[in-house]
Coordinates of C-alpha atoms and ligand atoms in Angstrom, one line a residue:
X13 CA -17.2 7.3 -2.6
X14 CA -20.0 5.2 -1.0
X15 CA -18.5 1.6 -0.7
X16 CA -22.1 0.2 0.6
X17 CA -22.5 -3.4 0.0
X18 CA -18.3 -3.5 -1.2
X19 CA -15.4 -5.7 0.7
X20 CA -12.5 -4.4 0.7
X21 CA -9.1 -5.6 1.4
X22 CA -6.4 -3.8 3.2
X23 CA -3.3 -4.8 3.9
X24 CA -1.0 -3.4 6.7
X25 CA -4.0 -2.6 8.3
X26 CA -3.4 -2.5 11.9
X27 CA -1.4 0.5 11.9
X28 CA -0.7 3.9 10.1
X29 CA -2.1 4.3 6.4
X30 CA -3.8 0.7 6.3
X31 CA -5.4 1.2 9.6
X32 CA -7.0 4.4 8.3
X33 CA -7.6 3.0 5.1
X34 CA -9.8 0.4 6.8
X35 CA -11.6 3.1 8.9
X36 CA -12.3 5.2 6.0
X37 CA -13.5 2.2 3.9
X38 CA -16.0 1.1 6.8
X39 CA -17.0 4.5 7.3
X40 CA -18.3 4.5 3.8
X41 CA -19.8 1.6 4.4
X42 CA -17.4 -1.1 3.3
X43 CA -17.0 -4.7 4.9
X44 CA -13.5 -4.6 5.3
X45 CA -11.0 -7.7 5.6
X46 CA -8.0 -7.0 7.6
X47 CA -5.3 -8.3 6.6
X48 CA -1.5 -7.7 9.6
X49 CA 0.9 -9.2 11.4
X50 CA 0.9 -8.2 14.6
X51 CA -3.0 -9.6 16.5
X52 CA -3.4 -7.2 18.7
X53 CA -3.9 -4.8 16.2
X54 CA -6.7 -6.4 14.6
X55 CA -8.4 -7.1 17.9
X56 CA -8.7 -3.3 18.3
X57 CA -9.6 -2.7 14.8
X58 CA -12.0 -5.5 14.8
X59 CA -13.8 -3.3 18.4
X60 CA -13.7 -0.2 16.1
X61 CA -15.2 -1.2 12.7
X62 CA -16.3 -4.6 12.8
X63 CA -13.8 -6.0 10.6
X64 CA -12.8 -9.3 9.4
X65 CA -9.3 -9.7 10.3
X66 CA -6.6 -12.6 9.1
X67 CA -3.0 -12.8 10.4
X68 CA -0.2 -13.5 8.5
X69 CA 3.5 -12.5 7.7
X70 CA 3.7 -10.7 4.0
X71 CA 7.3 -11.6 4.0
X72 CA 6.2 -15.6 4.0
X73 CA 4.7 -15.8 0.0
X74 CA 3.6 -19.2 0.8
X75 CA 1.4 -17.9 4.2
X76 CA 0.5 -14.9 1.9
X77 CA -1.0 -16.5 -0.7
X78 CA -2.8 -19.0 1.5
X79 CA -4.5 -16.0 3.8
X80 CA -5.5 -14.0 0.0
X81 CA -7.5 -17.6 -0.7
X82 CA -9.0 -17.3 2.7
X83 CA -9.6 -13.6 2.9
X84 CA -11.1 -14.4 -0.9
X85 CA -13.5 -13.5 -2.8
X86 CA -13.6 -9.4 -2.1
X87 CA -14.7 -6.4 -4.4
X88 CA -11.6 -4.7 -3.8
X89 CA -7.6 -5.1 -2.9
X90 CA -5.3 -2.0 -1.3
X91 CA -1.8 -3.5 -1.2
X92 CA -0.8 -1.0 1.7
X93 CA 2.1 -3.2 3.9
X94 CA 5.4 -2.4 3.6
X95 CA 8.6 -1.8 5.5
X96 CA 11.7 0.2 5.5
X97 CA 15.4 0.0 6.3
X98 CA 17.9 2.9 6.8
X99 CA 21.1 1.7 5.6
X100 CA 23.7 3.8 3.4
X101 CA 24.1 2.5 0.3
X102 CA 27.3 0.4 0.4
X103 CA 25.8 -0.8 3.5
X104 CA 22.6 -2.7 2.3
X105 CA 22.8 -6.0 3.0
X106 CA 21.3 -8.9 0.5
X107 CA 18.9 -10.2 3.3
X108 CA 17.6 -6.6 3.6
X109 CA 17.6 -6.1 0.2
X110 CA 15.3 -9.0 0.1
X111 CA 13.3 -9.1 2.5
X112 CA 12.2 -5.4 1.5
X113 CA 11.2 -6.9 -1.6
X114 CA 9.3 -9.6 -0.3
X115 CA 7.2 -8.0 1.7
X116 CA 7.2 -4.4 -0.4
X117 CA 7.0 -6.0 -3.8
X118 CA 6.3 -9.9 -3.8
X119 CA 3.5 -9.7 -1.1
X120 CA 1.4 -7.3 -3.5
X121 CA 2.1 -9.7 -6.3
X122 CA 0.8 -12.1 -4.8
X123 CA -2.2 -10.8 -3.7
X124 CA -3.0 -9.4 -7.0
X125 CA -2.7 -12.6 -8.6
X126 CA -5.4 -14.3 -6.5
X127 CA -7.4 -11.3 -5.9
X128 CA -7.2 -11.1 -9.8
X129 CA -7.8 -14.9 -10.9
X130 CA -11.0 -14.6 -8.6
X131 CA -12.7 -12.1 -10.3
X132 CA -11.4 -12.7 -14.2
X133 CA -13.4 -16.5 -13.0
X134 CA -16.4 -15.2 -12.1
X135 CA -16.6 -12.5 -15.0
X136 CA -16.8 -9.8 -12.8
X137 CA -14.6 -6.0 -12.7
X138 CA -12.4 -4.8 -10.3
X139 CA -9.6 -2.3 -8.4
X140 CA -6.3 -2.4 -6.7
X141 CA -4.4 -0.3 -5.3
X142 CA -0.9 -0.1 -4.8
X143 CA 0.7 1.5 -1.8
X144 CA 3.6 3.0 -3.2
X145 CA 5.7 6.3 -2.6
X146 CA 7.8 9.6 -3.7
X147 CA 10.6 7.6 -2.6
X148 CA 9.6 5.6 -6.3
X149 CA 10.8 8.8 -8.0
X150 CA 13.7 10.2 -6.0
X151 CA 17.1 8.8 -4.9
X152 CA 16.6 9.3 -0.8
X153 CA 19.9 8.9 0.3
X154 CA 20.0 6.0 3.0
X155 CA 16.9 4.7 1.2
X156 CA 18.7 1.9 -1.6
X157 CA 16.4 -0.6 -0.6
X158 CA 13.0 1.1 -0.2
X159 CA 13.5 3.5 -3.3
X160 CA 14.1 0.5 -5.2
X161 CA 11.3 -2.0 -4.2
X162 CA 9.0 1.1 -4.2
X163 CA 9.9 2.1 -7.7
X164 CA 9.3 -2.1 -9.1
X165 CA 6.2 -1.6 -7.4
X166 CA 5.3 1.6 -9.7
X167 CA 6.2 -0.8 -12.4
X168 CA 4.3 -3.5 -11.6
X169 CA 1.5 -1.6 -11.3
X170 CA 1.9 -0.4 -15.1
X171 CA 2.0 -4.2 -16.3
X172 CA -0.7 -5.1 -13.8
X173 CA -3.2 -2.5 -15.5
X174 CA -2.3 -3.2 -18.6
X175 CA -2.9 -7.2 -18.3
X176 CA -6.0 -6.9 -16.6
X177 CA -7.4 -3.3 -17.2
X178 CA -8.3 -5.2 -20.4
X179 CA -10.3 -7.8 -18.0
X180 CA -11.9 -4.4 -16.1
X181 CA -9.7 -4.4 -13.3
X182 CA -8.3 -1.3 -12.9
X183 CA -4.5 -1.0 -11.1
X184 CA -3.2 2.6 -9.8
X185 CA -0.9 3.4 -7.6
X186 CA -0.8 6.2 -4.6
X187 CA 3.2 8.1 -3.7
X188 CA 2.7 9.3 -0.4
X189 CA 5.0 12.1 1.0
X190 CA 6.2 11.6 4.5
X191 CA 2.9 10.9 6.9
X192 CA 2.7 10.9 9.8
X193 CA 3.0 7.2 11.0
X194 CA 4.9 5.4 13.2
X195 CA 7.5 4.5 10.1
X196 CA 7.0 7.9 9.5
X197 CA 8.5 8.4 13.1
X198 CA 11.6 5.4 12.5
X199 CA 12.5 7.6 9.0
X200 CA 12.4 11.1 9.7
X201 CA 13.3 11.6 13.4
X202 CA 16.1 13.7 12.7
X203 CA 14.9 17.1 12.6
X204 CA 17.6 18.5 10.4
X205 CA 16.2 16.3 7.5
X206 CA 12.4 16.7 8.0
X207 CA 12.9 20.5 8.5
X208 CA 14.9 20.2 4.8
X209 CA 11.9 17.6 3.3
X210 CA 9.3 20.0 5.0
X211 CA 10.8 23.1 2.6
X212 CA 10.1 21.1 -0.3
X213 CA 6.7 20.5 0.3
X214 CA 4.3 23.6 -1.2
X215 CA 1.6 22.7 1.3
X216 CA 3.8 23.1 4.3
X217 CA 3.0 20.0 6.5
X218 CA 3.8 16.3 6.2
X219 CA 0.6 14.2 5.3
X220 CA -2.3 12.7 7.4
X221 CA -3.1 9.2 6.8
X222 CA -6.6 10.2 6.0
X223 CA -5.6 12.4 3.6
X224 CA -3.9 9.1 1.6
X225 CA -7.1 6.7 2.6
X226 CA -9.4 9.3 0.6
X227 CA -7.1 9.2 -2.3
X228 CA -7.3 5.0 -1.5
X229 CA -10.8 5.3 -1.7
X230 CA -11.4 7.6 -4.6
X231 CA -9.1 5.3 -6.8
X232 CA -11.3 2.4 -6.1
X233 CA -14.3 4.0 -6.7
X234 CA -16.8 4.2 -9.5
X235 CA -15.5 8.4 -10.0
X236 CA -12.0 6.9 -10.8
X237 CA -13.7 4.6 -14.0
X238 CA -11.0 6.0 -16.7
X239 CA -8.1 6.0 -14.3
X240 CA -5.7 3.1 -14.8
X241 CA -1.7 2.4 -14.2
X242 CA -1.0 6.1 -12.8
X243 CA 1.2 6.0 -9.9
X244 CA -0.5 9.3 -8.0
X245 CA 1.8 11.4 -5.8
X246 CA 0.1 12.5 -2.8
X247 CA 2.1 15.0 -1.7
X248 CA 1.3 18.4 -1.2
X249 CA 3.2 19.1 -4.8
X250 CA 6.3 17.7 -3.0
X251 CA 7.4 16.5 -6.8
X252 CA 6.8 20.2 -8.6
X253 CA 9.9 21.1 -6.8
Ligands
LIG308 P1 3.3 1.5 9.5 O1 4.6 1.0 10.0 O2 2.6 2.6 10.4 O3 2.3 0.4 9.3 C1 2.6 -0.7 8.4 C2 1.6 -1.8 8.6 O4 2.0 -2.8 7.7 C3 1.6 -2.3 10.0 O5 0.3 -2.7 10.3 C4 2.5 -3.5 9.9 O6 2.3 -4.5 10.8 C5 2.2 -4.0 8.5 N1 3.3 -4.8 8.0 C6 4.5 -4.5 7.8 N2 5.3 -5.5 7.5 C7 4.4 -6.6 7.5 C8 4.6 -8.0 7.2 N3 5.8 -8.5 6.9 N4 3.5 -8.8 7.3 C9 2.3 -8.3 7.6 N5 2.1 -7.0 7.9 C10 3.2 -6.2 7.8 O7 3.6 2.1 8.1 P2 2.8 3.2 7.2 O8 1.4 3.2 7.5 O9 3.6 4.4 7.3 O10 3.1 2.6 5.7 C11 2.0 2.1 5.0 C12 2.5 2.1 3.5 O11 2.7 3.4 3.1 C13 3.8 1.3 3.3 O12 3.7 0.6 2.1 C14 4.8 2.5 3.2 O13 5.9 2.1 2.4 C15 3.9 3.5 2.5 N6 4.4 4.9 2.7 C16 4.5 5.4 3.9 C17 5.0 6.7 4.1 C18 5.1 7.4 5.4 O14 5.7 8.4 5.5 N7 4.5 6.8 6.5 C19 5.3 7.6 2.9 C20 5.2 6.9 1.7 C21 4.8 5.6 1.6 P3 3.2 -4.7 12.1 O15 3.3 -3.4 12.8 O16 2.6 -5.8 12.9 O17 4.6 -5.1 11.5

């Protein structure tokens, strides 16, 4: 996975998966462009790897797609923002319901699609990767929102490597489990349902963010030539239960 001489993308990158993501990606010698919301976060990124960083709102499509033509061109994109909202089901509101979607959903799109027309224009390959999750596959209670825009993620994914796997751009998907993050923190604070997630998990722990970045980095990479529209639990067999 040696990403000398590669730009890479990552958004959601001031904290949590994206932030290691970027580390990892610099560590293997990437140039990586930053891509959050909040600044401060990039300021200490920026002291740690030397990144490029851009600030912007995912949930704006307009300011999203302006900061993808800025951040432009790169060799690689990880769609890693996203946000959640714990509401029972009858509960969800329509401005939730959207604004998940914007940023969990649209945001990716959106990036893809000028990420993607950059490189069809100048002839060259390509990877993306989707952040998605388990919560794609299984009915979380409390979760209406995020299970949905997680599982049209999975699907866009499958159209996106099908329309431009065929222009060598290559578009997977990773499914964490639970890791460790602050939203990690927001979700699963109550220790009567980790303890019950915990059981289901073979491996016995929740996941490190590293742990995801690797799998990040291995499906951008050269080793993951053949692998196209999966969506890839990382999960510690989580789903064989
Ligand atoms: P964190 O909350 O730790 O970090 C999310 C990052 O995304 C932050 O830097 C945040 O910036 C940024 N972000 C969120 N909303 C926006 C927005 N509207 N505009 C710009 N940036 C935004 O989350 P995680 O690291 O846990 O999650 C990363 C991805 O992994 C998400 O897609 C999530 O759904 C997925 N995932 C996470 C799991 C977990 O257990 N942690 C499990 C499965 C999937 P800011 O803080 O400034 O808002």
């Amino acid at each position: 996975m040696d990403l000398s001489g590669k730009t890479v993308l990552v958004t959601g990158a001031g904290k949590g998966i994206g932030r290691a993501i970027a580390k990892a990606a610099a560590a293997r010698g990437a140039s990586v462009v930053a891509v959050t919301r909040t600044a401060g976060d990039l300021e200490s990124l920026e002291a740690e790897i030397g990144c490029r960083s851009i600030v912007v709102d995912l949930s704006d499509a307009a300011a999203t797609r302006k900061a993808a033509r800025d951040a432009l061109p790169v060799d690689y994109l990880v769609n890693n923002a996203g946000t959640t909202a714990l509401d029972a089901f009858v509960d969800v509101t329509e401005e939730t319901f959207d604004f998940l979607y914007a940023v969990n959903v649209r945001a990716p799109m959106v990036l893809a699609q000028e990420y993607a027309r950059e490189r069809i224009a100048r002839g060259l390959p390509g990877a993306i990767v989707n952040v998605s999750s388990v919560a794609s596959f299984i009915g979380f209670a409390d979760h209406a929102a995020y299970c949905a825009s997680k599982g049209a993620l999975d699907a866009m994914t499958r159209v996106m490597a099908n329309e431009l796997g065929r222009q060598g751009i290559r578009v997977n998907a990773v499914n964490p489990t639970v890791t460790l993050t602050p939203m990690a923190v927001k979700a699963w604070s109550d220790p009567a349902k980790s303890a019950g997630m915990l059981s289901r998990i073979p491996l016995g722990h929740f996941a490190a963010p590293e742990e995801i970045a690797d799998v990040v980095l291995y499906l951008l990479s050269d080793g993951a030539s053949m692998v196209n529209g999966v969506a890839m639990p990382v999960d510690g067999g989580f789903m064989t239960d």
